[in-house]
Amino acid sequence: MTWDKVDFIHVRTINTAGEVFELEMDDMSNQTYTTWAIPDQDQRCWVYNVKGAEPGAIIEEHYKITTSKILGVGGFWFQDRDPVVEASYTLDTPSDYVYKWKVKNIDITPEEKKHGSRITRIWRAKDVPPVIEEDGMVAPDDIVAQVKIANEYVAAFAKWPACRKIDSWEAMGRCWNEMIKERQVTCPAIDDTVAYIAKKAKDDIDKVRLVWRYMNENIRYVGLERGLAGFVPLSASVVCSKKYGDCKAVAGLITVLCRKLGLRADPILIGTRPQLGDLDTELPGPFHFNHSIARVEAGGKVFWLDATNRYSSFDTTPYADQGVHVIVAFPEKPFLDFVPVQPPEQNSSEAKVVFTPAADGSVEMEMERTTRGNTAMMLRSASYQYNAKQWRDMIDNTIASSYPQAKVLEQSYEGKENNDEPFVIRIKARIEKAMQPAGAGVSFQVKELFPSSAFDYFTLPKRHHPLDLGYLWTRKSRFEVVIPEGMDASGLPRNVTYDDDFVSVERLTQIEGNRVVTELKWKSKKLIIKPDEYPAAREAYLKVLDATSFVVLFQPAKKKS
């Protein structure tokens, strides 16, 4: 953080032969810390050239962090991608310095030593196995062996009286309220926006929708997070007038707009689930959060508005914001709340696919796929981020994952600009050699287009960590296979119904006129799958995968007597 200084005391490598390689200061460099290839505004890191590194070598570090203004003591990870032979964390404080701690994912207790007016606690861990990384696993904080520290007195916030003792989540909320209350004032630009929305809105929920549209169409996200700016936003008046702000600033503007429209609205502090995982509710403090959104009540519902994301509808909670505890900065009495996981029906995909066989054995395919919620958000996001060639390549590759020999002839989409509308993709393609000989007739294999990437999570025979599926969803597909001229449908796929704690799937087939029509419906039902649940969940998803592909048989039509 801005107020920290890191002093390296001793760094060395011990190779498997027992040779010791000492690192000198020339082997180290102080660099800007980056996440997702983006430089962080207020974080630095030491990067060093490790001498003597080889499989089985030991890297030994001893260092000290000096902080002029403590935000959070934080804690220490005893576990990483490599085995840890021994690690210790020492916390030496005045005896009256109040903090709470929690040991996670390892069974250790601290050694305590009192010396004069100070107390020292030392946590030691030995022979800690490496973290086994798995695709789709929950946030590292949920699984890594560590000790977490929550200090009551936050020196960095000392200028605000409400922040001088954070011993509960309500106290944390009062602290943040005091930081931001002067930033929630109105201005002529806000008044004009409120008047415009109030005139157009049909009801309270429509007010929320129009506020969301205003934010999406007018306000640009710009990250401003250095030092205290990580908690204290630009004022709502600046955001509305200048048309930019970071997450907490845009959450503040949403709050002011909605309050002036007569709605209950509050900014919230949130730790996104994929990055920070479960909130340790017994450790109140400011260091669990990396994001801010707004909580708005209207029409008997609660809406969680994340204006850093302009790709989803106002009633869709972005998947990273779901399933976590948050601090709601309600001025009268702040409180800890929970952002619910939205039901599968909120994130839907509905496809109609028509397959028309040609005389040369190829099949013409036409598809229309309508998506909503987080499913639409993913595609809408890609439509903004990809250029025309990248988008075509994505469509080509997606269709090829079902039919490698397919050639996309036409493709289009709608719903990019208006995130209140579903995102719709239309595709025409030609599948060469799709009709295969089968006795005196032919066969055609129907496959779900835009197959779910979730199936990739279930290739492992077992998992060491909980699996996070991102969000819950429903998928519906109607497949219509035109019966080739001069033939009859002679072999239809069996009907399928299955339902358990993880999925439900139904596949029904019948002949409608000159077509074999199959309706496939399936949905996911559990967001986080624990390791002991994984074998049953894997079996369930493999049943669904099997249902997404089937064969239709055709034989020459019998002559009528």
Coordinates of C-alpha atoms in Angstrom, one line a residue:
M1 CA 0.0 0.0 0.0
T2 CA 1.0 3.7 -0.2
W3 CA 2.2 3.8 3.4
D4 CA 4.3 0.6 3.3
K5 CA 8.0 0.1 3.0
V6 CA 9.5 -3.3 2.5
D7 CA 13.0 -4.0 3.7
F8 CA 14.7 -7.3 2.6
I9 CA 16.7 -8.7 5.5
H10 CA 17.9 -12.0 4.0
V11 CA 17.1 -13.9 0.8
R12 CA 18.9 -17.1 -0.3
T13 CA 18.5 -20.3 -2.3
I14 CA 19.6 -23.7 -1.0
N15 CA 19.8 -26.3 -3.8
T16 CA 19.4 -30.0 -3.6
A17 CA 23.2 -30.5 -3.1
G18 CA 23.1 -28.2 -0.1
E19 CA 24.9 -25.3 -1.8
V20 CA 23.8 -21.9 -0.6
F21 CA 23.3 -19.0 -3.0
E22 CA 23.0 -15.6 -1.3
L23 CA 21.1 -12.9 -3.2
E24 CA 22.6 -9.4 -3.3
M25 CA 20.7 -6.1 -3.8
D26 CA 21.8 -6.1 -7.4
D27 CA 19.7 -9.2 -7.9
M28 CA 16.5 -7.4 -6.9
S29 CA 14.4 -4.7 -8.4
N30 CA 11.6 -2.6 -7.1
Q31 CA 8.8 -2.6 -9.7
T32 CA 5.2 -1.5 -10.1
Y33 CA 2.9 -4.4 -9.1
T34 CA 0.5 -5.4 -11.9
T35 CA -2.7 -7.4 -12.0
W36 CA -4.2 -8.6 -15.3
A37 CA -1.3 -6.8 -17.0
I38 CA -2.5 -3.5 -15.6
P39 CA -0.2 -1.5 -13.3
D40 CA -1.7 -0.9 -9.9
Q41 CA -1.6 2.8 -8.9
D42 CA -0.3 2.4 -5.3
Q43 CA 1.4 -1.0 -5.1
R44 CA 5.0 -1.9 -5.6
C45 CA 6.7 -5.3 -5.5
W46 CA 10.2 -6.7 -5.2
V47 CA 11.2 -8.9 -8.1
Y48 CA 14.4 -10.9 -7.9
N49 CA 16.7 -13.2 -9.9
V50 CA 16.8 -16.5 -8.0
K51 CA 20.2 -18.1 -8.2
G52 CA 20.6 -21.9 -7.9
A53 CA 16.9 -22.5 -8.5
E54 CA 16.0 -26.1 -9.5
P55 CA 13.3 -28.7 -8.7
G56 CA 13.5 -29.4 -5.0
A57 CA 15.5 -26.3 -4.1
I58 CA 14.6 -24.1 -1.1
I59 CA 14.0 -20.4 -1.4
E60 CA 14.4 -18.7 2.0
E61 CA 13.1 -15.2 2.6
H62 CA 13.2 -13.0 5.7
Y63 CA 11.8 -9.5 5.3
K64 CA 10.2 -6.7 7.3
I65 CA 7.3 -4.4 6.3
T66 CA 7.3 -1.0 7.9
T67 CA 3.9 0.9 7.7
S68 CA 3.5 4.6 8.6
K69 CA -0.3 4.4 8.4
I70 CA -1.8 1.0 9.0
L71 CA -4.8 0.1 6.9
G72 CA -4.9 -3.5 7.8
V73 CA -2.3 -5.8 9.4
G74 CA -3.6 -8.3 6.9
G75 CA -2.0 -11.6 7.7
F76 CA 0.1 -14.2 6.0
W77 CA -0.2 -17.1 3.5
F78 CA 1.8 -20.2 4.5
Q79 CA 1.0 -22.0 1.2
D80 CA 1.7 -21.4 -2.4
R81 CA 2.2 -23.3 -5.7
D82 CA 5.4 -24.8 -4.4
P83 CA 5.9 -26.9 -1.2
V84 CA 6.8 -24.8 1.9
V85 CA 9.3 -26.4 4.2
E86 CA 8.8 -23.9 7.0
A87 CA 7.2 -20.5 7.3
S88 CA 6.6 -18.3 10.2
Y89 CA 4.7 -15.0 10.8
T90 CA 5.4 -12.8 13.8
L91 CA 3.2 -10.0 14.9
D92 CA 4.6 -7.8 17.7
T93 CA 2.2 -5.1 19.0
P94 CA 1.6 -3.0 22.1
S95 CA -0.4 -5.1 24.6
D96 CA -3.4 -2.7 24.2
Y97 CA -3.4 -3.0 20.4
V98 CA -6.7 -4.8 19.7
Y99 CA -7.0 -7.2 16.8
K100 CA -8.7 -10.5 16.0
W101 CA -7.2 -13.3 14.0
K102 CA -8.4 -16.4 12.2
V103 CA -6.4 -19.4 11.0
K104 CA -7.8 -20.9 7.8
N105 CA -7.2 -24.2 6.1
I106 CA -4.4 -25.3 8.5
D107 CA -4.3 -26.4 12.1
I108 CA -1.8 -24.2 13.9
T109 CA -2.0 -22.1 17.1
P110 CA 0.3 -19.1 17.8
E111 CA 3.0 -18.9 20.4
E112 CA 2.5 -16.0 22.7
K113 CA 5.2 -14.0 24.5
K114 CA 4.7 -11.0 26.7
H115 CA 7.6 -8.6 27.2
G116 CA 6.9 -5.4 29.0
S117 CA 4.1 -3.4 27.5
R118 CA 4.1 -5.5 24.3
I119 CA 2.9 -8.9 23.2
T120 CA 4.3 -11.1 20.4
R121 CA 2.4 -13.9 18.6
I122 CA 4.2 -16.2 16.2
W123 CA 2.4 -18.6 13.8
R124 CA 4.6 -21.4 12.4
A125 CA 3.8 -23.9 9.7
K126 CA 6.0 -26.7 8.5
D127 CA 5.9 -29.1 5.5
V128 CA 2.9 -27.3 3.9
P129 CA 2.0 -29.0 0.6
P130 CA 1.6 -27.0 -2.6
V131 CA -1.7 -25.6 -3.8
I132 CA -3.0 -27.8 -6.6
E133 CA -4.4 -25.3 -9.1
E134 CA -7.6 -26.5 -10.8
D135 CA -9.6 -24.8 -13.5
G136 CA -12.8 -23.3 -12.1
M137 CA -11.7 -23.6 -8.4
V138 CA -13.0 -21.1 -5.9
A139 CA -11.0 -18.0 -4.9
P140 CA -7.5 -18.8 -3.5
D141 CA -8.4 -17.1 -0.2
D142 CA -11.0 -19.8 0.4
I143 CA -8.5 -22.7 0.2
V144 CA -5.0 -21.4 1.1
A145 CA -3.4 -22.1 4.5
Q146 CA -3.1 -18.7 6.2
V147 CA -3.6 -16.5 9.2
K148 CA -5.8 -13.4 8.8
I149 CA -5.6 -10.4 11.1
A150 CA -8.3 -7.7 11.7
N151 CA -7.1 -4.7 13.6
E152 CA -9.7 -2.5 15.4
Y153 CA -7.8 0.8 15.0
V154 CA -7.1 1.7 11.3
A155 CA -4.4 4.5 11.4
A156 CA -5.0 5.3 7.8
F157 CA -8.6 6.4 8.6
A158 CA -7.8 8.2 11.8
K159 CA -9.0 11.6 10.5
W160 CA -12.6 10.3 10.6
P161 CA -13.8 9.8 14.2
A162 CA -16.2 7.0 13.3
C163 CA -13.2 5.0 12.0
R164 CA -11.1 4.9 15.1
K165 CA -12.6 1.7 16.4
I166 CA -13.9 -0.9 13.9
D167 CA -15.1 -3.8 16.1
S168 CA -18.2 -4.8 14.1
W169 CA -19.6 -4.6 10.6
E170 CA -22.0 -1.8 11.6
A171 CA -18.9 0.1 12.8
M172 CA -17.2 -0.5 9.5
G173 CA -20.3 0.8 7.7
R174 CA -20.4 3.9 10.0
C175 CA -16.8 4.5 9.2
W176 CA -17.3 4.4 5.4
N177 CA -20.5 6.5 5.7
E178 CA -18.4 9.2 7.3
M179 CA -15.9 9.0 4.6
I180 CA -18.4 9.4 1.7
K181 CA -21.3 11.5 3.1
E182 CA -19.8 14.7 1.8
R183 CA -19.4 13.1 -1.6
Q184 CA -23.2 12.5 -1.9
V185 CA -24.3 16.1 -2.6
T186 CA -26.4 17.2 -5.4
C187 CA -25.7 19.7 -8.2
P188 CA -27.7 21.2 -11.2
A189 CA -26.6 18.3 -13.5
I190 CA -28.0 15.8 -11.0
D191 CA -31.2 17.8 -10.6
D192 CA -31.7 17.9 -14.3
T193 CA -31.1 14.2 -14.7
V194 CA -33.5 13.4 -11.9
A195 CA -36.2 15.6 -13.4
Y196 CA -35.7 13.9 -16.8
I197 CA -36.0 10.4 -15.3
A198 CA -38.9 11.2 -13.1
K199 CA -40.9 12.5 -16.1
K200 CA -40.2 9.4 -18.2
A201 CA -40.6 6.7 -15.6
K202 CA -43.8 4.7 -15.4
D203 CA -43.2 3.3 -11.9
D204 CA -40.4 2.8 -9.3
I205 CA -38.8 -0.2 -11.2
D206 CA -38.8 1.9 -14.3
K207 CA -36.9 4.6 -12.4
V208 CA -34.2 2.0 -11.7
R209 CA -34.0 0.9 -15.3
L210 CA -33.7 4.5 -16.5
V211 CA -31.0 5.3 -13.9
W212 CA -29.1 2.2 -15.2
R213 CA -29.5 3.3 -18.8
Y214 CA -28.3 6.8 -17.9
M215 CA -25.2 5.4 -16.2
N216 CA -24.4 3.1 -19.1
E217 CA -24.9 5.7 -21.8
N218 CA -23.2 8.7 -20.1
I219 CA -20.6 7.7 -17.5
R220 CA -17.2 6.3 -18.3
Y221 CA -15.3 4.1 -15.9
V222 CA -11.9 5.4 -14.8
G223 CA -10.1 3.7 -11.9
L224 CA -8.9 6.1 -9.1
E225 CA -7.6 4.1 -6.3
R226 CA -4.3 5.5 -4.9
G227 CA -4.1 5.6 -1.1
L228 CA -7.3 6.8 0.5
A229 CA -8.9 7.2 -2.9
G230 CA -9.4 3.5 -2.7
F231 CA -12.2 4.3 -0.2
V232 CA -13.1 7.9 -0.7
P233 CA -14.8 8.5 -4.1
L234 CA -15.2 11.5 -6.4
S235 CA -18.3 13.3 -5.5
A236 CA -21.5 12.4 -7.2
S237 CA -21.7 16.0 -8.6
V238 CA -18.2 15.6 -10.2
V239 CA -19.2 12.2 -11.7
C240 CA -22.4 13.6 -13.1
S241 CA -20.8 16.7 -14.5
K242 CA -17.5 15.3 -15.8
K243 CA -19.0 11.9 -16.9
Y244 CA -16.4 9.6 -15.3
G245 CA -15.6 7.8 -12.1
D246 CA -14.5 4.6 -10.6
C247 CA -16.6 1.9 -9.0
K248 CA -17.4 3.6 -5.7
A249 CA -17.9 7.0 -7.5
V250 CA -20.5 5.6 -9.9
A251 CA -22.1 3.6 -7.1
G252 CA -22.4 7.0 -5.2
L253 CA -24.0 8.7 -8.2
I254 CA -26.5 5.9 -8.6
T255 CA -27.3 6.3 -4.9
V256 CA -27.9 10.0 -5.1
L257 CA -30.0 9.7 -8.2
C258 CA -32.2 7.0 -6.8
R259 CA -32.6 8.7 -3.4
K260 CA -33.7 11.9 -5.1
L261 CA -36.2 9.8 -7.1
G262 CA -37.7 8.6 -3.8
L263 CA -36.1 5.2 -3.7
R264 CA -34.2 3.5 -0.9
A265 CA -30.6 3.3 -2.2
D266 CA -27.2 2.8 -0.7
P267 CA -23.6 2.3 -1.9
I268 CA -22.0 -1.0 -0.7
L269 CA -18.5 -2.4 -0.3
I270 CA -18.1 -5.8 -1.8
G271 CA -15.4 -8.4 -2.4
T272 CA -16.0 -10.0 -5.7
R273 CA -16.4 -13.8 -5.4
P274 CA -13.9 -15.1 -8.0
Q275 CA -11.1 -12.9 -6.5
L276 CA -11.8 -12.8 -2.7
G277 CA -14.3 -15.6 -2.1
D278 CA -16.3 -15.9 1.1
L279 CA -16.2 -13.0 3.5
D280 CA -14.8 -13.9 7.0
T281 CA -17.7 -12.5 8.9
E282 CA -16.0 -12.7 12.2
L283 CA -13.2 -10.3 11.1
P284 CA -14.8 -6.9 10.5
G285 CA -12.6 -4.4 8.7
P286 CA -12.0 -2.6 5.4
F287 CA -9.5 -5.0 3.9
H288 CA -12.0 -7.6 2.6
F289 CA -13.2 -5.5 -0.3
N290 CA -12.1 -4.7 -3.8
H291 CA -15.2 -3.2 -5.3
S292 CA -18.3 -1.1 -4.8
I293 CA -21.8 -1.2 -6.3
A294 CA -25.2 0.1 -5.3
R295 CA -28.1 -1.5 -3.6
V296 CA -31.5 -0.2 -4.6
E297 CA -35.0 -1.2 -3.5
A298 CA -37.9 -0.7 -5.8
G299 CA -41.3 -2.4 -6.4
G300 CA -40.7 -4.8 -3.5
K301 CA -37.4 -6.0 -5.0
V302 CA -33.7 -5.4 -4.4
F303 CA -31.5 -4.5 -7.3
W304 CA -27.7 -4.7 -7.2
L305 CA -26.4 -2.2 -9.7
D306 CA -22.7 -2.5 -10.8
A307 CA -22.2 0.4 -13.2
T308 CA -18.6 -0.7 -14.1
N309 CA -20.4 -3.4 -16.2
R310 CA -22.4 -2.0 -19.0
Y311 CA -23.1 -5.3 -20.7
S312 CA -26.0 -6.6 -18.6
S313 CA -29.6 -5.6 -17.9
F314 CA -30.5 -3.6 -14.8
D315 CA -32.1 -6.6 -13.2
T316 CA -29.1 -8.9 -13.7
T317 CA -26.5 -9.1 -11.0
P318 CA -23.1 -9.7 -12.6
Y319 CA -21.9 -13.2 -11.7
A320 CA -18.8 -12.0 -9.8
D321 CA -21.0 -9.9 -7.4
Q322 CA -23.3 -12.8 -6.5
G323 CA -23.1 -15.1 -3.4
V324 CA -21.1 -12.8 -1.1
H325 CA -21.6 -10.7 2.0
V326 CA -21.4 -6.9 1.6
I327 CA -21.4 -3.8 3.8
V328 CA -24.4 -1.6 3.0
A329 CA -23.8 2.1 3.8
F330 CA -27.3 2.8 5.0
P331 CA -26.9 6.2 6.8
E332 CA -29.2 5.5 9.7
K333 CA -27.7 2.1 10.5
P334 CA -25.2 0.3 8.2
F335 CA -25.5 -3.4 8.0
L336 CA -24.0 -6.6 6.7
D337 CA -26.1 -8.0 3.8
F338 CA -25.8 -10.9 1.4
V339 CA -26.0 -10.7 -2.4
P340 CA -28.1 -13.7 -3.4
V341 CA -27.3 -16.0 -6.3
Q342 CA -29.8 -15.4 -9.0
P343 CA -31.9 -18.3 -10.1
P344 CA -31.0 -20.2 -13.4
E345 CA -33.9 -18.6 -15.2
Q346 CA -32.3 -15.2 -15.0
N347 CA -29.4 -16.4 -17.2
S348 CA -31.1 -18.1 -20.1
S349 CA -30.3 -19.2 -23.6
E350 CA -33.0 -20.2 -26.1
A351 CA -32.1 -21.6 -29.5
K352 CA -34.0 -22.7 -32.5
V353 CA -32.0 -24.7 -35.0
V354 CA -33.2 -26.0 -38.4
F355 CA -31.2 -28.6 -40.3
T356 CA -32.1 -29.1 -43.9
P357 CA -30.4 -32.0 -45.7
A358 CA -29.2 -31.5 -49.3
A359 CA -28.9 -34.2 -52.0
D360 CA -25.1 -34.2 -51.9
G361 CA -25.1 -35.2 -48.2
S362 CA -24.5 -31.8 -46.8
V363 CA -26.8 -30.0 -44.4
E364 CA -27.9 -26.4 -44.4
M365 CA -28.1 -25.1 -40.8
E366 CA -30.0 -22.0 -39.6
M367 CA -29.8 -20.9 -36.0
E368 CA -31.3 -18.1 -33.9
R369 CA -30.0 -18.0 -30.3
T370 CA -31.5 -15.5 -27.8
T371 CA -29.7 -14.9 -24.5
R372 CA -30.4 -13.0 -21.3
G373 CA -28.7 -12.2 -18.0
N374 CA -25.1 -13.2 -17.5
T375 CA -25.3 -15.4 -20.6
A376 CA -26.1 -12.3 -22.7
M377 CA -23.5 -10.3 -20.8
M378 CA -20.7 -12.6 -21.9
L379 CA -21.6 -12.3 -25.6
R380 CA -22.4 -8.6 -25.5
S381 CA -19.1 -7.9 -23.8
A382 CA -17.3 -9.8 -26.6
S383 CA -19.2 -7.8 -29.3
Y384 CA -17.7 -4.6 -27.8
Q385 CA -14.2 -6.0 -27.2
Y386 CA -13.7 -7.9 -30.5
N387 CA -13.2 -6.4 -33.9
A388 CA -15.1 -7.7 -36.9
K389 CA -12.5 -10.4 -37.7
Q390 CA -12.2 -11.5 -34.0
W391 CA -16.0 -11.8 -33.8
R392 CA -16.2 -13.9 -37.0
D393 CA -13.4 -16.1 -35.8
M394 CA -15.2 -16.6 -32.5
I395 CA -18.4 -17.7 -34.3
D396 CA -16.5 -20.0 -36.7
N397 CA -14.6 -21.6 -33.8
T398 CA -17.8 -22.1 -31.7
I399 CA -19.7 -23.7 -34.6
A400 CA -16.6 -25.8 -35.4
S401 CA -16.6 -27.2 -31.8
S402 CA -19.9 -28.9 -32.7
Y403 CA -19.3 -29.5 -36.4
P404 CA -15.7 -29.2 -37.4
Q405 CA -16.5 -29.4 -41.1
A406 CA -19.1 -26.6 -41.0
K407 CA -18.6 -23.4 -43.0
V408 CA -20.4 -20.3 -41.7
L409 CA -22.1 -18.5 -44.5
E410 CA -23.9 -15.7 -42.7
Q411 CA -23.9 -14.4 -39.1
S412 CA -25.3 -11.3 -37.4
Y413 CA -26.3 -10.2 -33.9
E414 CA -28.6 -7.6 -32.3
G415 CA -29.0 -6.2 -28.8
K416 CA -25.5 -4.8 -28.5
E417 CA -26.4 -1.2 -27.7
N418 CA -29.4 -1.8 -25.5
N419 CA -28.7 -4.1 -22.6
D420 CA -32.3 -4.1 -21.6
E421 CA -32.9 -6.3 -24.6
P422 CA -31.8 -9.9 -25.1
F423 CA -28.6 -10.5 -27.1
V424 CA -29.6 -12.4 -30.2
I425 CA -27.2 -14.2 -32.6
R426 CA -28.3 -15.5 -36.1
I427 CA -26.2 -17.9 -38.1
K428 CA -26.4 -19.7 -41.4
A429 CA -23.9 -22.5 -42.1
R430 CA -23.3 -25.4 -44.4
I431 CA -22.2 -28.7 -42.9
E432 CA -20.3 -30.8 -45.4
K433 CA -20.7 -34.6 -45.4
A434 CA -23.2 -34.4 -42.5
M435 CA -25.5 -37.2 -43.7
Q436 CA -23.7 -40.5 -43.2
P437 CA -24.7 -43.9 -44.8
A438 CA -26.7 -46.2 -42.5
G439 CA -27.8 -49.4 -44.1
A440 CA -30.2 -48.5 -46.9
G441 CA -30.6 -45.0 -45.5
V442 CA -28.7 -42.2 -43.8
S443 CA -28.1 -40.8 -40.4
F444 CA -27.5 -37.3 -39.0
Q445 CA -26.0 -36.4 -35.7
V446 CA -27.6 -33.5 -34.0
K447 CA -25.4 -31.5 -31.6
E448 CA -26.1 -28.6 -29.3
L449 CA -24.6 -25.4 -30.8
F450 CA -22.7 -23.0 -28.5
P451 CA -22.0 -25.9 -26.1
S452 CA -21.6 -25.0 -22.5
S453 CA -18.0 -24.5 -21.4
A454 CA -19.1 -25.9 -18.0
F455 CA -18.5 -29.4 -19.3
D456 CA -14.8 -28.7 -19.4
Y457 CA -14.8 -28.4 -15.6
F458 CA -15.9 -32.1 -15.3
T459 CA -13.0 -33.7 -17.2
L460 CA -11.1 -34.3 -13.9
P461 CA -11.9 -37.6 -12.2
K462 CA -11.7 -35.8 -8.8
R463 CA -11.1 -32.4 -7.4
H464 CA -9.1 -31.1 -4.4
H465 CA -11.0 -27.8 -4.1
P466 CA -14.6 -26.6 -4.4
L467 CA -15.7 -25.8 -8.0
D468 CA -17.3 -22.4 -8.8
L469 CA -19.5 -22.6 -11.9
G470 CA -19.7 -18.8 -12.2
Y471 CA -23.4 -18.5 -12.3
L472 CA -26.6 -20.6 -12.7
W473 CA -28.2 -20.9 -16.1
T474 CA -31.0 -22.5 -18.2
R475 CA -30.6 -23.6 -21.8
K476 CA -33.4 -24.5 -24.2
S477 CA -32.9 -25.7 -27.7
R478 CA -35.4 -26.7 -30.4
F479 CA -33.8 -28.8 -33.1
E480 CA -35.8 -29.3 -36.3
V481 CA -34.3 -31.8 -38.8
V482 CA -36.1 -31.8 -42.1
I483 CA -36.8 -35.3 -43.3
P484 CA -34.9 -35.9 -46.6
E485 CA -37.1 -36.2 -49.6
G486 CA -38.2 -39.7 -50.4
M487 CA -37.3 -40.9 -46.9
D488 CA -39.0 -41.6 -43.6
A489 CA -37.7 -41.1 -40.1
S490 CA -36.9 -44.6 -38.9
G491 CA -34.9 -44.1 -35.8
L492 CA -35.7 -41.3 -33.2
P493 CA -33.5 -40.6 -30.2
R494 CA -34.9 -41.9 -26.9
N495 CA -36.6 -39.4 -24.6
V496 CA -34.5 -38.3 -21.5
T497 CA -35.5 -37.0 -18.1
Y498 CA -33.2 -36.5 -15.2
D499 CA -33.2 -34.4 -12.1
D500 CA -30.9 -34.2 -9.1
D501 CA -29.3 -31.6 -6.8
F502 CA -26.9 -30.4 -9.6
V503 CA -28.9 -30.4 -12.9
S504 CA -32.2 -31.1 -14.5
V505 CA -32.5 -32.2 -18.1
E506 CA -35.4 -33.1 -20.4
R507 CA -35.2 -34.2 -24.0
L508 CA -38.3 -35.0 -26.0
T509 CA -38.6 -35.9 -29.7
Q510 CA -41.6 -36.2 -32.0
I511 CA -42.4 -35.9 -35.7
E512 CA -44.1 -32.6 -36.7
G513 CA -45.1 -32.6 -40.4
N514 CA -41.9 -33.1 -42.5
R515 CA -39.6 -32.6 -39.5
V516 CA -38.1 -34.5 -36.6
V517 CA -38.4 -32.1 -33.7
T518 CA -36.4 -32.4 -30.5
E519 CA -36.9 -30.1 -27.5
L520 CA -33.9 -30.1 -25.1
K521 CA -34.1 -28.2 -21.8
W522 CA -31.5 -28.3 -19.1
K523 CA -30.3 -26.1 -16.2
S524 CA -27.6 -25.9 -13.6
K525 CA -28.8 -25.9 -10.0
K526 CA -25.8 -25.6 -7.7
L527 CA -23.2 -22.8 -7.9
I528 CA -20.4 -24.2 -5.7
I529 CA -19.7 -27.9 -5.8
K530 CA -17.6 -29.3 -2.9
P531 CA -14.9 -31.9 -3.5
D532 CA -17.0 -34.7 -1.9
E533 CA -19.9 -33.7 -4.1
Y534 CA -17.9 -33.6 -7.3
P535 CA -18.2 -37.3 -8.3
A536 CA -22.0 -37.1 -8.2
A537 CA -22.0 -33.7 -9.9
R538 CA -19.6 -35.0 -12.6
E539 CA -21.9 -38.0 -13.3
A540 CA -24.9 -35.6 -13.6
Y541 CA -23.2 -33.2 -16.0
L542 CA -22.0 -36.2 -18.1
K543 CA -25.6 -37.3 -18.4
V544 CA -26.5 -33.8 -19.7
L545 CA -23.6 -33.8 -22.1
D546 CA -24.8 -37.1 -23.5
A547 CA -28.3 -35.6 -23.9
T548 CA -26.9 -32.7 -26.0
S549 CA -26.0 -35.0 -28.8
F550 CA -28.1 -37.6 -30.6
V551 CA -28.6 -39.4 -33.9
V552 CA -31.6 -39.4 -36.2
L553 CA -32.0 -42.2 -38.8
F554 CA -33.8 -42.1 -42.1
Q555 CA -34.7 -44.9 -44.4
P556 CA -36.2 -44.9 -48.0
A557 CA -39.9 -44.3 -47.7
K558 CA -42.0 -47.5 -48.2
K559 CA -44.1 -47.5 -51.3
K560 CA -47.8 -47.2 -50.5
S561 CA -49.8 -50.2 -51.8

